[in-house]
Every structure is written in C-alpha cells, then in structure tokens.
Short mmCIF file of C-alpha atoms in Angstrom, two decimals:
data_model
loop_
_atom_site.label_atom_id
_atom_site.label_comp_id
_atom_site.label_asym_id
_atom_site.label_seq_id
_atom_site.Cartn_x
_atom_site.Cartn_y
_atom_site.Cartn_z
CA UNK Z 1134 256.67 309.59 209.10
CA UNK Z 1135 259.59 309.71 211.55
CA UNK Z 1136 263.07 308.85 210.36
CA UNK Z 1137 264.96 305.77 211.51
CA UNK Z 1138 267.66 306.95 213.93
CA UNK Z 1139 271.07 305.34 213.39
CA UNK Z 1140 273.72 304.81 216.01
CA UNK Z 1141 277.14 304.16 214.49
CA UNK Z 1142 279.89 301.95 215.91
CA UNK Z 1143 283.14 302.81 214.15
CA UNK Z 1144 284.70 305.89 212.58
CA UNK Z 1145 286.83 304.61 209.70
CA UNK Z 1146 286.62 305.37 206.00
CA UNK Z 1147 283.74 302.99 205.27
CA UNK Z 1148 281.78 304.37 208.22
CA UNK Z 1149 282.38 307.87 206.88
CA UNK Z 1150 280.98 306.94 203.47
CA UNK Z 1151 277.96 305.05 204.82
CA UNK Z 1152 277.13 307.86 207.24
CA UNK Z 1153 277.00 310.25 204.30
CA UNK Z 1154 274.54 307.86 202.66
CA UNK Z 1155 272.43 307.76 205.83
CA UNK Z 1156 272.33 311.56 205.87
CA UNK Z 1157 271.20 311.63 202.22
CA UNK Z 1158 268.46 309.03 202.70
CA UNK Z 1159 264.87 310.26 203.09
CA UNK Z 1160 264.01 307.65 205.72
CA UNK Z 1161 267.04 307.87 208.02
CA UNK Z 1162 269.14 310.17 210.16
CA UNK Z 1163 272.29 309.94 212.29
CA UNK Z 1164 271.81 310.05 216.05
CA UNK Z 1165 274.97 308.80 217.79
CA UNK Z 1166 278.48 307.45 217.38
CA UNK Z 1167 281.08 305.54 219.36
CA UNK Z 1168 284.61 304.57 218.36
CA UNK Z 1169 287.65 302.88 219.86
CA UNK Z 1170 289.05 306.28 220.81
CA UNK Z 1171 286.78 309.01 222.13
CA UNK Z 1172 288.81 311.70 220.36
CA UNK Z 1173 288.13 310.00 217.02
CA UNK Z 1174 284.44 309.73 217.83
CA UNK Z 1175 284.31 313.47 218.60
CA UNK Z 1176 286.06 314.38 215.37
CA UNK Z 1177 283.82 312.03 213.39
CA UNK Z 1178 280.66 313.41 215.03
CA UNK Z 1179 281.68 316.95 214.17
CA UNK Z 1180 282.34 316.03 210.54
CA UNK Z 1181 279.07 314.09 210.15
CA UNK Z 1182 276.99 316.43 212.36
CA UNK Z 1183 276.05 313.62 214.75
CA UNK Z 1184 274.50 314.99 217.96
CA UNK Z 1185 275.40 312.29 220.49
CA UNK Z 1186 278.87 310.90 221.22
CA UNK Z 1187 279.58 307.95 223.52
CA UNK Z 1188 282.81 306.81 225.17
CA UNK Z 1189 282.22 303.18 224.13
CA UNK Z 1190 279.85 301.07 222.08
CA UNK Z 1191 278.22 299.55 225.16
CA UNK Z 1192 276.99 302.98 226.24
CA UNK Z 1193 275.75 303.76 222.75
CA UNK Z 1194 273.74 300.55 222.57
CA UNK Z 1195 272.15 301.11 225.97
CA UNK Z 1196 271.05 304.65 225.10
CA UNK Z 1197 267.53 305.38 223.89
CA UNK Z 1198 268.46 307.79 221.09
CA UNK Z 1199 268.76 305.21 218.28
CA UNK Z 1200 266.45 302.72 216.57
CA UNK Z 1201 269.11 300.93 214.50
CA UNK Z 1202 272.84 300.32 214.74
CA UNK Z 1203 275.31 300.42 211.89
CA UNK Z 1204 278.34 298.32 212.85
CA UNK Z 1205 281.58 299.25 211.10
CA UNK Z 1206 283.99 297.72 213.59
CA UNK Z 1207 286.81 295.25 212.77
CA UNK Z 1208 285.62 291.78 211.82
CA UNK Z 1209 286.79 290.05 215.00
CA UNK Z 1210 284.59 292.27 217.19
CA UNK Z 1211 281.44 292.33 215.05
CA UNK Z 1212 279.60 289.33 216.48
CA UNK Z 1213 279.79 290.63 220.05
CA UNK Z 1214 278.61 294.10 219.07
CA UNK Z 1215 275.84 292.77 216.81
CA UNK Z 1216 274.44 290.47 219.48
CA UNK Z 1217 274.55 293.26 222.05
CA UNK Z 1218 272.76 295.64 219.68
CA UNK Z 1219 269.98 293.12 219.16
CA UNK Z 1220 269.78 292.48 222.92
CA UNK Z 1221 269.16 296.21 223.30
CA UNK Z 1222 266.37 295.91 220.72
CA UNK Z 1223 268.10 297.76 217.87
CA UNK Z 1224 267.76 296.86 214.20
CA UNK Z 1225 271.11 295.90 212.70
CA UNK Z 1226 273.01 296.94 209.58
CA UNK Z 1227 276.48 295.42 209.63
CA UNK Z 1228 279.64 295.62 207.55
CA UNK Z 1229 281.08 292.45 206.11
CA UNK Z 1230 282.69 289.94 206.31
CA UNK Z 1231 281.70 288.00 209.40
CA UNK Z 1232 283.84 285.56 211.36
CA UNK Z 1233 282.12 282.65 209.61
CA UNK Z 1234 278.67 281.39 208.64
CA UNK Z 1235 278.08 280.09 212.17
CA UNK Z 1236 278.49 283.65 213.44
CA UNK Z 1237 275.84 284.86 211.00
CA UNK Z 1238 273.53 282.10 212.22
CA UNK Z 1239 273.89 283.33 215.82
CA UNK Z 1240 273.17 286.92 214.84
CA UNK Z 1241 270.28 285.97 212.56
CA UNK Z 1242 268.67 283.74 215.19
CA UNK Z 1243 268.79 286.53 217.75
CA UNK Z 1244 267.41 289.08 215.29
CA UNK Z 1245 264.50 286.82 214.39
CA UNK Z 1246 263.71 286.01 218.02
CA UNK Z 1247 263.65 289.74 218.82
CA UNK Z 1248 261.60 290.62 215.74
CA UNK Z 1249 264.37 292.86 214.37
CA UNK Z 1250 265.90 293.45 210.95
CA UNK Z 1251 269.44 292.26 210.17
CA UNK Z 1252 271.21 293.04 206.89
CA UNK Z 1253 274.80 293.16 205.66
CA UNK Z 1254 276.03 296.36 204.04
CA UNK Z 1255 276.73 295.23 200.47
CA UNK Z 1256 275.89 298.16 198.21
CA UNK Z 1257 275.58 296.71 194.70
CA UNK Z 1258 272.79 294.35 195.73
CA UNK Z 1259 270.56 297.43 196.05
CA UNK Z 1260 271.50 299.12 192.78
CA UNK Z 1261 268.52 299.17 190.36
CA UNK Z 1262 270.92 297.84 187.75
CA UNK Z 1263 271.14 294.55 189.66
CA UNK Z 1264 267.40 293.96 189.35
CA UNK Z 1265 267.50 294.99 185.67
CA UNK Z 1266 270.30 292.52 184.94
CA UNK Z 1267 268.45 289.68 186.63
CA UNK Z 1268 265.39 290.53 184.55
CA UNK Z 1269 267.47 290.52 181.36
CA UNK Z 1270 269.01 287.19 182.31
CA UNK Z 1271 265.59 285.59 182.52
CA UNK Z 1272 264.42 287.14 179.24
CA UNK Z 1273 267.49 286.75 177.05
CA UNK Z 1274 270.30 284.65 178.55
CA UNK Z 1275 268.47 281.60 179.76
CA UNK Z 1276 270.03 279.56 182.57
CA UNK Z 1277 273.29 281.07 183.83
CA UNK Z 1278 276.00 278.42 183.58
CA UNK Z 1279 279.09 280.34 184.57
CA UNK Z 1280 280.31 283.59 186.06
CA UNK Z 1281 283.75 285.16 186.03
CA UNK Z 1282 284.58 288.12 188.24
CA UNK Z 1283 287.70 290.17 188.94
CA UNK Z 1284 287.83 292.76 191.73
CA UNK Z 1285 291.15 294.46 192.38
CA UNK Z 1286 291.92 297.70 194.20
CA UNK Z 1287 295.22 299.54 194.43
CA UNK Z 1288 295.77 299.50 198.19
CA UNK Z 1289 299.05 298.33 199.72
CA UNK Z 1290 299.12 300.71 202.70
CA UNK Z 1291 300.37 298.44 205.48
CA UNK Z 1292 299.14 300.91 208.12
CA UNK Z 1293 295.58 300.18 207.04
CA UNK Z 1294 293.53 297.98 209.38
CA UNK Z 1295 293.14 295.48 206.54
CA UNK Z 1296 296.77 294.48 207.13
CA UNK Z 1297 296.15 293.64 210.80
CA UNK Z 1298 295.39 289.90 210.80
CA UNK Z 1299 294.30 290.04 214.45
CA UNK Z 1300 291.38 292.25 213.44
CA UNK Z 1301 290.86 291.11 209.85
CA UNK Z 1302 291.90 287.42 209.86
CA UNK Z 1303 290.96 286.58 206.26
CA UNK Z 1304 292.46 289.72 204.72
CA UNK Z 1305 291.52 290.31 201.10
CA UNK Z 1306 289.41 287.13 200.96
CA UNK Z 1307 286.74 288.53 203.26
CA UNK Z 1308 287.16 292.17 202.34
CA UNK Z 1309 287.45 291.98 198.54
CA UNK Z 1310 286.53 288.37 197.72
CA UNK Z 1311 283.17 288.94 199.44
CA UNK Z 1312 281.98 290.74 196.29
CA UNK Z 1313 283.05 287.91 193.97
CA UNK Z 1314 281.07 285.50 196.13
CA UNK Z 1315 278.07 287.79 196.33
CA UNK Z 1316 278.01 288.06 192.54
CA UNK Z 1317 277.76 284.26 192.37
CA UNK Z 1318 274.71 284.32 194.62
CA UNK Z 1319 273.00 287.32 193.06
CA UNK Z 1320 273.50 286.54 189.40
CA UNK Z 1321 273.84 282.76 189.16
CA UNK Z 1322 271.88 281.44 192.15
CA UNK Z 1323 273.60 278.03 191.94
CA UNK Z 1324 271.52 274.96 192.71
CA UNK Z 1325 273.00 272.15 194.72
CA UNK Z 1326 276.08 271.97 196.92
CA UNK Z 1327 279.65 272.76 195.94
CA UNK Z 1328 281.17 269.79 194.11
CA UNK Z 1329 284.75 271.05 193.94
CA UNK Z 1330 286.51 274.21 195.03
CA UNK Z 1331 290.12 275.17 194.51
CA UNK Z 1332 292.24 278.26 194.60
CA UNK Z 1333 295.45 280.04 195.46
CA UNK Z 1334 296.26 283.00 197.67
CA UNK Z 1335 299.17 285.40 198.01
CA UNK Z 1336 300.39 286.79 201.34
CA UNK Z 1337 302.21 290.05 201.94
CA UNK Z 1338 305.88 289.36 202.57
CA UNK Z 1339 306.05 291.86 205.45
CA UNK Z 1340 302.80 291.36 207.36
CA UNK Z 1341 301.62 287.92 206.30
CA UNK Z 1342 298.26 289.41 205.33
CA UNK Z 1343 296.36 287.73 202.50
CA UNK Z 1344 296.53 290.34 199.75
CA UNK Z 1345 295.12 288.50 196.73
CA UNK Z 1346 293.72 285.25 195.46
CA UNK Z 1347 291.95 283.36 192.71
CA UNK Z 1348 289.68 280.37 192.56
CA UNK Z 1349 287.33 278.01 190.79
CA UNK Z 1350 284.06 276.68 192.17
CA UNK Z 1351 282.05 273.87 190.55
CA UNK Z 1352 278.53 273.23 191.80
CA UNK Z 1353 276.59 269.97 191.70
CA UNK Z 1354 274.37 271.58 189.05
CA UNK Z 1355 277.34 271.86 186.69
CA UNK Z 1356 277.46 275.65 187.09
CA UNK Z 1357 280.93 277.11 187.59
CA UNK Z 1358 282.51 280.34 188.73
CA UNK Z 1359 286.06 281.61 188.36
CA UNK Z 1360 287.20 284.66 190.28
CA UNK Z 1361 290.18 286.84 191.17
CA UNK Z 1362 290.57 289.52 193.82
CA UNK Z 1363 293.16 291.51 195.70
CA UNK Z 1364 294.92 294.66 196.83
CA UNK Z 1365 298.16 294.25 194.86
CA UNK Z 1366 297.15 295.93 191.65
CA UNK Z 1367 298.02 299.31 190.25
CA UNK Z 1368 294.46 299.79 189.03
CA UNK Z 1369 290.86 299.34 190.11
CA UNK Z 1370 289.27 296.45 188.22
CA UNK Z 1371 285.63 295.47 188.76
CA UNK Z 1372 284.81 293.18 185.84
CA UNK Z 1373 281.94 290.70 185.76
CA UNK Z 1374 280.95 288.27 183.00
CA UNK Z 1375 277.61 286.46 183.32
CA UNK Z 1376 277.31 283.69 180.72
CA UNK Z 1377 273.99 282.06 179.95
CA UNK Z 1378 272.93 279.53 177.35
CA UNK Z 1379 271.93 282.29 174.96
CA UNK Z 1380 274.33 285.15 175.60
CA UNK Z 1381 276.58 287.19 177.84
CA UNK Z 1382 276.13 290.18 180.17
CA UNK Z 1383 279.21 292.22 181.07
CA UNK Z 1384 279.96 294.95 183.59
CA UNK Z 1385 283.19 296.79 184.27
CA UNK Z 1386 282.02 298.39 187.54
CA UNK Z 1387 279.98 295.67 189.22
CA UNK Z 1388 281.06 296.55 192.78
CA UNK Z 1389 281.19 300.36 192.89
CA UNK Z 1390 279.58 302.02 189.91
CA UNK Z 1391 281.47 304.74 188.11
CA UNK Z 1392 278.73 307.31 188.68
CA UNK Z 1393 278.37 307.67 192.45
CA UNK Z 1394 279.97 305.27 194.91
CA UNK Z 1395 282.54 305.01 197.69
CA UNK Z 1396 285.45 305.34 195.28
CA UNK Z 1397 284.08 307.20 192.25
CA UNK Z 1398 282.00 310.27 191.51
CA UNK Z 1399 281.16 311.04 187.88
CA UNK Z 1400 277.66 312.57 188.00
CA UNK Z 1401 277.37 312.85 184.21
CA UNK Z 1402 277.84 309.09 183.77
CA UNK Z 1403 274.85 306.75 183.57
CA UNK Z 1404 275.42 303.21 184.91
CA UNK Z 1405 275.07 300.54 182.26
CA UNK Z 1406 275.73 296.94 181.34
CA UNK Z 1407 276.50 295.27 178.02
CA UNK Z 1408 274.55 292.40 176.43
CA UNK Z 1409 276.24 290.24 173.78
CA UNK Z 1410 274.76 287.40 171.75
CA UNK Z 1411 276.09 285.06 169.10
CA UNK Z 1412 278.89 286.42 166.93
CA UNK Z 1413 278.03 290.05 167.56
CA UNK Z 1414 280.96 292.40 166.93
CA UNK Z 1415 281.45 295.51 169.13
CA UNK Z 1416 279.18 297.65 166.97
CA UNK Z 1417 276.34 295.21 167.74
CA UNK Z 1418 276.88 295.06 171.51
CA UNK Z 1419 273.78 296.28 173.40
CA UNK Z 1420 274.62 298.97 175.95
CA UNK Z 1421 271.68 299.12 178.35
CA UNK Z 1422 271.72 302.16 180.59
CA UNK Z 1423 270.11 302.24 184.04
CA UNK Z 1424 269.56 305.85 185.21
CA UNK Z 1425 269.61 306.29 188.99
CA UNK Z 1426 268.32 309.10 191.17
CA UNK Z 1427 270.35 308.18 194.23
CA UNK Z 1428 273.52 306.18 194.81
CA UNK Z 1429 273.47 302.46 195.52
CA UNK Z 1430 274.62 303.23 199.08
CA UNK Z 1431 271.67 305.54 199.69
CA UNK Z 1432 269.34 302.96 198.14
CA UNK Z 1433 270.78 300.40 200.55
CA UNK Z 1434 269.84 302.62 203.48
CA UNK Z 1435 266.34 303.15 202.13
CA UNK Z 1436 265.91 299.40 201.63
CA UNK Z 1437 267.12 298.72 205.16
CA UNK Z 1438 264.67 301.25 206.58
CA UNK Z 1439 261.83 299.43 204.82
CA UNK Z 1440 263.17 296.17 206.20
CA UNK Z 1441 262.57 297.38 209.75
CA UNK Z 1442 258.81 297.32 209.20
CA UNK Z 1443 257.30 294.19 210.80
CA UNK Z 1444 255.31 293.70 207.58
CA UNK Z 1445 258.46 292.79 205.66
CA UNK Z 1446 259.23 289.38 207.14
CA UNK Z 1447 259.90 287.75 203.77
CA UNK Z 1448 262.40 290.44 202.84
CA UNK Z 1449 264.11 290.05 206.22
CA UNK Z 1450 264.60 286.36 205.63
CA UNK Z 1451 265.94 287.05 202.12
CA UNK Z 1452 268.47 289.51 203.54
CA UNK Z 1453 269.73 286.87 205.96
CA UNK Z 1454 269.94 284.29 203.17
CA UNK Z 1455 272.06 286.66 201.08
CA UNK Z 1456 274.51 287.24 203.91
CA UNK Z 1457 274.76 283.59 204.89
CA UNK Z 1458 275.15 282.32 201.32
CA UNK Z 1459 277.97 284.80 200.69
CA UNK Z 1460 279.78 284.01 203.94
CA UNK Z 1461 279.37 280.27 203.37
CA UNK Z 1462 281.19 280.58 200.02
CA UNK Z 1463 283.91 282.61 201.75
CA UNK Z 1464 284.27 279.90 204.42
CA UNK Z 1465 284.52 277.07 201.93
CA UNK Z 1466 287.07 278.93 199.82
CA UNK Z 1467 289.12 279.66 202.94
CA UNK Z 1468 289.11 275.98 203.81
CA UNK Z 1469 290.20 275.08 200.28
CA UNK Z 1470 293.22 277.39 200.43
CA UNK Z 1471 294.14 276.50 204.02
CA UNK Z 1472 292.89 279.58 205.88
CA UNK Z 1473 291.22 278.97 209.25
CA UNK Z 1474 287.72 280.38 209.79
#
C-alpha cells in the first residue's frame, strides 16, 4: 500500500513537530514544503529530509507530488490556503484555530463537494486514552454534568507569532483555549444550546495580545463547564476534571501527555487517568494506565490517513463536527468577553 504524500505549508515549531510525526507514521511520508521565506523552507526541508521545496504555497498546491496538505500557517491565512488546497484536490489536515465557525463551514462544504477529507490537528482526540476515558464514563460515571479544565503554558516571548494580533487575532483564546473547548465536546458532549456564557480575559500590557482567560458555560441541559487558560504562568498545567453522577475522572496531562508529545518526552512513563468515587481517600484512587505504542501525534496522522479513504464518510463527517463544535464554543466565548471574530 502506497503512503499518503504530505505537502506542508509552514515551517514553525508546530510544523516541525507534526512533520516528525508524519515521518514516524506507517501510512504517510513528507513530499514537499513551502514557507513565507524560501530560505526557511530550504532549512526546514533539509532538517526534515523533504525532497521538494517551493517558493510559495500556491506552487506547492499546484504540484502533483502530494496527496494531502498539512496547513500550519498563521490563523488569518488558513481559510485561503485550505480552500485552495481543496480546489487542487488535496486532502486537508489543518492547524487550529480557524477565523470562526463560518470559515470552517466554507472549508467543510468544499471538502465534501470534492470528496476530500478535512480534519483539524488536535492531538489528544486521537490518544487511545481518550477512547478509554469515554468508555469508563459510560460504565462508571453516568451522565457527565460538569467539566473543569486548566491549560497554562509558560510562554511570554513577545517575538513569538502568537503575540502578533494581525496573524493570531484571538491570541491565547484560540491557541490555548481551543483545548478547553475541545475537552467539553469530547468528554461531556453537551445537549442543547448554550444558556449562559461569561468570562474574563487578560491582555499583555505591551502588545495588547490576549494572554489568558477564564470562563463559565451553562448549557440548556444544565451541564456546566468552567475553564482557565493562558501563557502567563511559570509552569505547564494541563488539568482536567470530569464529574459524573457517580464519580470523577481526573487527568493532569490532558493536552500533551507526559510520555511522548510536543512538549514532553518521558519514554518510561505510561499515560494514565485517575478514577475517584464516593469518599475514597488517595489510597483508594484508581490509577488506570493506558499503554501506547506510538505518540498521540503519530496516531493522529494514522487516523487522518484512514480518513482519506472514500469508505470512511461517517468518520469524515465526525471530524468536521468536532472542529466546528470546538470553534463554535471559541466564537461564543469571544463574543461574551468582547473579542471580535
């Protein structure tokens, strides 16, 4: 079986990590790259052993040496590149966030009309632990009534693209808060529309970039979620509490697992989650381990490759629903805190 050939638009840190995952996947390989500066594309291609280098993304998309495009460009340029990739009949794996939910709808409609796969590049969705947690929820927690998540990274480098509001207009909301919102969709699957949403954000005093925030969402079903996120922390925090009628599931690495991810590499560690019920004290907490053979990023690539098969129409629709549901929560939170989308 031939490997899915990836063309890459972008040469930043996240593109570097995802390209390593593509190279490690059994079903994929790297074929081409384009970046804003040709010199960066050449350096990136040498590092990642990518055979074909293009002066711009338009040339890359028009070439016949790729089957799929991984888009790791700034948020404000993603829609244009995604639509052009689909017009050139390339499957599409795209970084998040998007401009808004309407932008996802445009991209999704074009992908479906062309018979192509479209998926956002959120790693933890593809971790086998995610499926195991959902299974445990059904068996032991009962209906999930509330979720609390906290995702903070220590990153106040103002030279980073994240601090350029012209390229990343929602700052930490879209970049970091995306994972809080995705956790709501993956682990709570709220029913009904949002009843109330409130929150607060903090802007960097020098650049005006949104660097952190917090919020509360109440759904018509009575389910609630509280969340916090940001760059202005001296530590990485990735905590998630999933509370059901009969217990609690906790993770302290829900975004990037401690074992093998974009930020951490501890090969001797086995990913796990903790189940608590009733008045159990720490010695009665259930630590459920989930051994993995490949990282969640590599699993994401493998899942995307399967998605490109025309037989997987249901999975394609589910991938679009995940992206749109997440972006829709981002949009509504932005509106609640006065950020234009």
